[in-house]
């Protein structure tokens, strides 16, 4: 048999549209599965339900695009839990489909499809994104769409390519701030790739920059005017006084996160290649695309490392790397697919299918039970505690709940109640119409006095907290563990 025939046989596989169909069916299943599992809301879900009650230029430390999209889906789908699951899984499906289309521009359908499914080998994508993420899911989708458009339209000199790039960059910057890695890495990779740097036109860059600036101006202007909300999570960075040792500690944390993201993919693909090695597939390599994507990944990681070292950040989170590190799994898969035969590919498909089933089972345990001694937050008895609070303080005119998870959970379980958060408490309440209550989560206590001071400033009134009363109830799946809140009546005096 000739090499060409052998390669043709090895390339034979499902039709080109089987892979997008598999992706769509999987995430459609995840929508149905999440709704079937029911329960309450996770941290990000509750926050998103709270923020998406209305449209605004800004809501907090995250840009507003996800909240806008969730507001639209909630308007179309009356069931909040279903609306949350639909948006997340549409975005995840779009992410996988964009990666598939990007790889399909240089590879046969089965190679592109298997390399795309290699994303299941990244725990932060296969598990964390499904478990409880919102903005990080959106930034992944925007990163892949931007990369796809830049590669297939902008760099090819197609009409409107630079305008599309600017549009996607602007929307990406409204998904999450770490999206800034994407355009910087794409442009840097193009500059470093022979044959591509000449396609970067100054006029096109100005067009893209102008469109992106117009899109991000209102939300980022809101952030400048509301630094207390926009920078409320800045403490998570844990910056220390700069020194070489501090910079080194941050870089070590970055290295651990890189290893955590790609170790499983490297291990599984390496084992399959070792056990099922076959002659290399010379016609399955598209060096220009792989080289470009590798440069994008390396530049993105390099920029992250530079920022960590320069600022003295010691608390590094793996999700910061997602806009570029996701490329690692498909690139590793492409390397492996060059050297494994049909048997190796079948093993890879089975491994990925097994991981997909494992994610579904683990999600059920996570939502319905949690860990021994640490019940699932989605099973917290929020509705029971709300009923107990109302029995003591009936017919409140306003309920201020903190943190955002508690406020969003109250909206989910009791949509009839006038719930708001300290960040967006609404107009001053009419104290004569009923009591004003402050509900706080005892495990994550906020200063009642601080919240009262903020409400006083926003309502231009004097807000005086009364005596706090603790309430608690057991978690249904683990009754030995209790969940508690504190109820504090607020006296609001208008000038």
CSV table of C-alpha atoms in Angstrom, one decimal, residues 99 113 274 319:
chain,number,residue,atom,x,y,z
A,99,UNK,CA,-12.1,25.7,17.7
A,113,UNK,CA,-12.7,17.0,15.4
A,274,UNK,CA,3.5,5.6,23.1
A,319,UNK,CA,-8.7,30.9,35.0
